[in-house]
Amino acid sequence: MRKLTPFEEWVIVNKGTERPNTGKYNLHSEPGTYTCKRCGSPLFKSEHKFESSCGWPSFDDEIEGAIKRVPDADGQRVEILCSNCDGHLGHVFEGEYLTDKNLRHCVNSVSMDFEGDEVKNPKTAIFASGCFWGTQFYFLRWKGVISCDVGYIGGTVDNPTYKEVCTGTTGHAEAVKVVYDSDRVSFESLTKLFFETHDPSQVDRQGPDIGTQYRTEIFYMDEKQKEEAILLIAQLKAKGYEVVTKLTPAENLTFWKAEEYHQDYYEKTAGLPYCHIYKKKF
């Protein structure tokens, strides 16, 4: 069994419920398999998932034998559990006529992991836009994103710790490394999300977070990424936005993955970004 965070344990063991529209799989649409967070057993296929607008991931079918149904403690609903480990998933509803199968498994994102199908053309992008918790929050929820790790890049110390980076003496930026399916999402789309979820006019800070590690910077993988970033910056400036975002080649730079407790931070703590708010700019 996988070791759970306190919030994961509250939901999976103690039958809690995450807040609506906060889970990373609510609007998730990648091809693959959703598995139990605690034991790893397959639960749902991506073709079972549909948009119900309820605020939680919804599935109108399950992998055979994966789900156990039990009467809920409230005497009105039907709880669904992982049939292998009895981990709490959510509830199941019938009679809503949302799909032809007339069934909705309403599942907490935090109760699941996801294993994506093999991607033919994966590519990488690295962005820094302040506290990497908030940056990761948005990228993990973007269509076509396979994975998004938080870490450090652009400094002078090998394998830095969070404590070292926070001193501002290592030269690193808090950043995210995004691996994406280039057949489903473009670098342009990801870069627009980057600019629309932080304030690129702030130098060495983002909201209440101050320091060089919170700078706005794109570490481009090739000249095409650089050219696309330059074009988007020009478009923002033409709209009247101030942009101080640096463009730095990622070649010869190492992205150091941050400590595990920083990965998927808001999913683990049931929080929301405090200095990253989406604002349409393009």
Short mmCIF file of C-alpha atoms in Angstrom, two decimals:
data_model
loop_
_atom_site.label_atom_id
_atom_site.label_comp_id
_atom_site.label_asym_id
_atom_site.label_seq_id
_atom_site.Cartn_x
_atom_site.Cartn_y
_atom_site.Cartn_z
CA MET A 1 0.00 0.00 0.00
CA ARG A 2 1.16 3.51 -0.84
CA LYS A 3 1.83 5.91 2.05
CA LEU A 4 -0.86 8.61 2.02
CA THR A 5 -0.64 12.28 2.88
CA PRO A 6 -2.96 13.53 5.66
CA PHE A 7 -5.45 14.91 3.13
CA GLU A 8 -5.37 11.74 1.03
CA GLU A 9 -5.98 9.69 4.17
CA TRP A 10 -8.89 11.95 5.15
CA VAL A 11 -10.59 11.24 1.81
CA ILE A 12 -9.54 7.65 1.07
CA VAL A 13 -9.64 6.19 4.58
CA ASN A 14 -12.00 8.49 6.46
CA LYS A 15 -14.38 9.02 3.53
CA GLY A 16 -13.96 12.77 3.17
CA THR A 17 -14.71 14.77 0.00
CA GLU A 18 -12.45 17.20 -1.84
CA ARG A 19 -13.88 20.58 -2.76
CA PRO A 20 -15.64 20.72 -6.14
CA ASN A 21 -13.69 21.99 -9.16
CA THR A 22 -10.34 21.66 -7.40
CA GLY A 23 -9.23 18.12 -8.30
CA LYS A 24 -6.66 17.78 -11.08
CA TYR A 25 -8.68 15.10 -12.91
CA ASN A 26 -11.97 17.03 -13.00
CA LEU A 27 -11.40 18.37 -16.53
CA HIS A 28 -8.69 15.86 -17.41
CA SER A 29 -9.09 14.34 -20.87
CA GLU A 30 -5.94 12.33 -21.62
CA PRO A 31 -6.14 8.76 -22.98
CA GLY A 32 -5.20 6.14 -20.41
CA THR A 33 -6.28 4.43 -17.19
CA TYR A 34 -7.27 5.85 -13.80
CA THR A 35 -5.94 3.78 -10.90
CA CYS A 36 -6.47 3.63 -7.14
CA LYS A 37 -4.20 6.07 -5.31
CA ARG A 38 -3.67 3.69 -2.39
CA CYS A 39 -3.10 0.31 -4.04
CA GLY A 40 -2.62 1.07 -7.74
CA SER A 41 -5.46 -1.13 -9.01
CA PRO A 42 -7.04 -0.06 -12.35
CA LEU A 43 -10.45 1.56 -11.84
CA PHE A 44 -11.65 3.41 -14.96
CA LYS A 45 -10.59 3.83 -18.59
CA SER A 46 -10.45 7.28 -20.15
CA GLU A 47 -13.30 6.34 -22.52
CA HIS A 48 -15.54 5.95 -19.46
CA LYS A 49 -15.01 9.61 -18.47
CA PHE A 50 -17.46 12.37 -19.40
CA GLU A 51 -18.08 16.00 -18.48
CA SER A 52 -20.98 16.23 -16.04
CA SER A 53 -20.30 19.77 -14.71
CA CYS A 54 -20.70 18.46 -11.16
CA GLY A 55 -17.23 19.55 -10.06
CA TRP A 56 -15.72 16.07 -9.73
CA PRO A 57 -14.45 13.52 -12.29
CA SER A 58 -17.38 11.50 -13.69
CA PHE A 59 -17.36 8.06 -15.28
CA ASP A 60 -20.30 6.16 -16.77
CA ASP A 61 -18.61 2.77 -16.56
CA GLU A 62 -15.86 0.97 -14.67
CA ILE A 63 -13.24 -1.69 -15.29
CA GLU A 64 -14.93 -5.01 -14.56
CA GLY A 65 -14.59 -6.00 -10.92
CA ALA A 66 -12.79 -2.80 -9.91
CA ILE A 67 -15.56 -1.12 -7.91
CA LYS A 68 -17.41 -2.17 -4.76
CA ARG A 69 -20.77 -0.57 -3.91
CA VAL A 70 -21.98 -0.14 -0.33
CA PRO A 71 -24.88 1.85 1.20
CA ASP A 72 -23.66 5.24 2.36
CA ALA A 73 -23.81 6.18 6.02
CA ASP A 74 -26.38 8.87 5.18
CA GLY A 75 -28.81 6.13 4.12
CA GLN A 76 -29.53 7.86 0.78
CA ARG A 77 -26.50 7.50 -1.45
CA VAL A 78 -24.37 4.59 -2.64
CA GLU A 79 -20.67 4.77 -1.84
CA ILE A 80 -18.08 3.34 -4.21
CA LEU A 81 -14.84 1.75 -3.00
CA CYS A 82 -11.80 0.21 -4.64
CA SER A 83 -12.64 -3.49 -4.57
CA ASN A 84 -9.00 -4.36 -3.90
CA CYS A 85 -8.21 -2.15 -0.89
CA ASP A 86 -11.59 -0.65 0.13
CA GLY A 87 -10.27 2.86 -0.45
CA HIS A 88 -13.07 5.44 -0.64
CA LEU A 89 -13.57 6.79 -4.16
CA GLY A 90 -16.86 8.70 -4.03
CA HIS A 91 -20.46 7.84 -4.90
CA VAL A 92 -22.44 6.41 -7.79
CA PHE A 93 -25.69 7.84 -9.15
CA GLU A 94 -28.29 6.46 -11.56
CA GLY A 95 -31.31 7.98 -13.27
CA GLU A 96 -29.71 11.27 -14.29
CA TYR A 97 -29.68 10.43 -18.03
CA LEU A 98 -26.39 12.25 -18.59
CA THR A 99 -25.08 9.51 -20.91
CA ASP A 100 -26.60 6.51 -22.66
CA LYS A 101 -25.44 4.29 -19.81
CA ASN A 102 -27.40 6.43 -17.32
CA LEU A 103 -24.71 6.02 -14.68
CA ARG A 104 -22.34 8.46 -13.00
CA HIS A 105 -19.45 7.44 -10.78
CA CYS A 106 -18.62 10.70 -8.99
CA VAL A 107 -14.99 10.30 -7.89
CA ASN A 108 -12.52 12.36 -5.87
CA SER A 109 -9.43 13.17 -7.93
CA VAL A 110 -7.27 12.66 -4.86
CA SER A 111 -8.42 9.03 -4.69
CA MET A 112 -6.84 8.29 -8.07
CA ASP A 113 -3.64 8.27 -10.06
CA PHE A 114 -3.42 8.17 -13.85
CA GLU A 115 -1.39 6.06 -16.27
CA GLY A 116 -1.38 7.59 -19.73
CA ASP A 117 -1.22 5.65 -22.97
CA GLU A 118 2.04 5.74 -24.90
CA VAL A 119 2.62 9.11 -26.56
CA LYS A 120 4.20 9.20 -30.02
CA ASN A 121 5.62 12.73 -29.96
CA PRO A 122 6.36 13.89 -26.40
CA LYS A 123 8.12 17.22 -25.97
CA THR A 124 9.37 19.25 -23.01
CA ALA A 125 8.92 22.85 -21.89
CA ILE A 126 10.32 24.56 -18.78
CA PHE A 127 8.66 27.62 -17.24
CA ALA A 128 9.36 29.73 -14.14
CA SER A 129 6.61 32.03 -12.90
CA GLY A 130 6.92 32.44 -9.16
CA CYS A 131 6.04 29.79 -6.58
CA PHE A 132 6.13 26.52 -8.49
CA TRP A 133 3.15 25.14 -6.58
CA GLY A 134 0.76 27.49 -8.35
CA THR A 135 2.40 27.10 -11.74
CA GLN A 136 2.14 23.32 -11.52
CA PHE A 137 -1.49 23.53 -10.42
CA TYR A 138 -2.56 24.95 -13.78
CA PHE A 139 -0.31 22.90 -16.04
CA LEU A 140 -1.42 19.61 -14.47
CA ARG A 141 -4.96 20.48 -15.50
CA TRP A 142 -4.17 21.45 -19.11
CA LYS A 143 -5.15 19.23 -22.01
CA GLY A 144 -2.23 17.36 -23.55
CA VAL A 145 0.06 17.62 -20.53
CA ILE A 146 1.54 14.22 -19.69
CA SER A 147 3.45 15.22 -16.56
CA CYS A 148 4.55 18.33 -14.72
CA ASP A 149 7.32 18.27 -12.11
CA VAL A 150 8.43 21.16 -9.92
CA GLY A 151 12.11 21.87 -9.45
CA TYR A 152 15.02 24.26 -9.74
CA ILE A 153 16.98 25.49 -12.77
CA GLY A 154 19.44 28.20 -13.77
CA GLY A 155 21.66 28.24 -10.69
CA THR A 156 25.24 27.43 -9.75
CA VAL A 157 24.76 24.69 -7.13
CA ASP A 158 24.26 21.04 -8.03
CA ASN A 159 21.20 19.27 -6.60
CA PRO A 160 20.06 22.26 -4.50
CA THR A 161 17.61 21.92 -1.65
CA TYR A 162 14.55 24.13 -1.20
CA LYS A 163 16.19 25.71 1.83
CA GLU A 164 19.28 26.61 -0.21
CA VAL A 165 17.25 28.04 -3.10
CA CYS A 166 15.23 30.18 -0.69
CA THR A 167 18.40 31.96 0.44
CA GLY A 168 18.60 33.52 -3.03
CA THR A 169 22.31 32.71 -3.24
CA THR A 170 22.20 29.70 -5.60
CA GLY A 171 20.78 31.58 -8.59
CA HIS A 172 18.07 29.01 -9.25
CA ALA A 173 14.50 29.76 -10.28
CA GLU A 174 11.54 27.77 -9.02
CA ALA A 175 10.28 26.18 -12.22
CA VAL A 176 8.14 23.44 -13.72
CA LYS A 177 9.21 20.87 -16.27
CA VAL A 178 6.23 20.08 -18.50
CA VAL A 179 6.21 16.97 -20.68
CA TYR A 180 3.41 17.23 -23.21
CA ASP A 181 1.85 15.40 -26.14
CA SER A 182 2.77 17.62 -29.07
CA ASP A 183 0.07 15.98 -31.18
CA ARG A 184 -2.58 17.27 -28.76
CA VAL A 185 -1.23 20.58 -27.47
CA SER A 186 1.26 23.12 -28.78
CA PHE A 187 4.10 24.97 -27.09
CA GLU A 188 2.23 28.16 -27.99
CA SER A 189 -0.82 27.03 -26.03
CA LEU A 190 1.30 26.14 -22.99
CA THR A 191 3.13 29.46 -23.16
CA LYS A 192 -0.14 31.37 -23.31
CA LEU A 193 -1.21 29.52 -20.15
CA PHE A 194 2.11 30.49 -18.55
CA PHE A 195 1.51 34.18 -19.26
CA GLU A 196 -2.17 34.04 -18.26
CA THR A 197 -1.53 32.50 -14.84
CA HIS A 198 1.06 34.93 -13.49
CA ASP A 199 2.07 38.60 -13.69
CA PRO A 200 5.03 38.83 -16.11
CA SER A 201 5.61 42.49 -15.23
CA GLN A 202 7.03 41.72 -11.78
CA VAL A 203 10.81 41.52 -11.38
CA ASP A 204 12.12 38.83 -9.01
CA ARG A 205 8.79 38.36 -7.29
CA GLN A 206 5.25 37.12 -7.73
CA GLY A 207 2.68 38.63 -5.44
CA PRO A 208 3.82 38.27 -1.81
CA ASP A 209 6.75 36.01 -2.78
CA ILE A 210 9.92 38.06 -3.20
CA GLY A 211 13.32 36.86 -4.38
CA THR A 212 15.25 35.96 -7.53
CA GLN A 213 13.94 32.40 -7.31
CA TYR A 214 10.45 33.77 -8.08
CA ARG A 215 11.46 35.44 -11.35
CA THR A 216 9.53 35.04 -14.59
CA GLU A 217 11.56 33.06 -17.14
CA ILE A 218 11.17 30.62 -20.03
CA PHE A 219 13.96 28.09 -20.49
CA TYR A 220 13.53 27.24 -24.14
CA MET A 221 14.51 23.85 -25.55
CA ASP A 222 15.18 24.99 -29.13
CA GLU A 223 15.06 28.02 -31.42
CA LYS A 224 11.45 27.35 -32.41
CA GLN A 225 10.32 27.64 -28.78
CA LYS A 226 12.34 30.84 -28.46
CA GLU A 227 10.76 32.36 -31.56
CA GLU A 228 7.24 31.45 -30.43
CA ALA A 229 7.89 32.96 -26.99
CA ILE A 230 9.23 36.18 -28.54
CA LEU A 231 6.12 36.47 -30.70
CA LEU A 232 3.77 36.03 -27.72
CA ILE A 233 5.69 38.60 -25.69
CA ALA A 234 5.35 41.06 -28.60
CA GLN A 235 1.60 40.39 -28.71
CA LEU A 236 1.28 41.09 -24.98
CA LYS A 237 3.26 44.32 -25.24
CA ALA A 238 1.07 45.39 -28.18
CA LYS A 239 -1.92 44.93 -25.88
CA GLY A 240 -0.33 47.21 -23.29
CA TYR A 241 1.09 44.60 -20.91
CA GLU A 242 4.53 45.07 -19.43
CA VAL A 243 6.65 41.92 -19.77
CA VAL A 244 10.02 41.36 -18.09
CA THR A 245 10.11 37.60 -18.71
CA LYS A 246 13.60 36.34 -19.48
CA LEU A 247 14.28 33.87 -22.30
CA THR A 248 17.12 31.49 -21.53
CA PRO A 249 18.37 28.45 -23.46
CA ALA A 250 17.87 25.26 -21.46
CA GLU A 251 20.84 23.65 -23.20
CA ASN A 252 23.62 22.82 -20.71
CA LEU A 253 21.31 23.60 -17.78
CA THR A 254 20.10 20.92 -15.38
CA PHE A 255 16.54 20.84 -14.09
CA TRP A 256 16.81 19.57 -10.52
CA LYS A 257 13.57 17.95 -9.38
CA ALA A 258 12.37 19.38 -6.07
CA GLU A 259 11.72 17.41 -2.91
CA GLU A 260 8.75 15.05 -3.03
CA TYR A 261 6.62 17.09 -0.63
CA HIS A 262 6.62 19.92 -3.18
CA GLN A 263 5.30 17.73 -6.00
CA ASP A 264 1.56 18.14 -6.62
CA TYR A 265 1.43 20.27 -3.48
CA TYR A 266 -2.10 21.63 -3.82
CA GLU A 267 -3.51 18.17 -4.56
CA LYS A 268 -1.90 16.84 -1.38
CA THR A 269 -3.06 19.72 0.81
CA ALA A 270 -6.48 20.49 -0.75
CA GLY A 271 -5.35 24.06 -1.30
CA LEU A 272 -5.59 26.58 -4.13
CA PRO A 273 -2.92 28.91 -5.57
CA TYR A 274 -2.62 32.16 -3.63
CA CYS A 275 -0.59 34.18 -6.14
CA HIS A 276 -1.48 32.52 -9.45
CA ILE A 277 -4.90 33.49 -10.79
CA TYR A 278 -5.97 32.84 -14.35
CA LYS A 279 -6.58 35.96 -16.44
CA LYS A 280 -7.41 35.85 -20.15
CA LYS A 281 -4.83 37.91 -22.06
CA PHE A 282 -4.78 36.52 -25.61
#
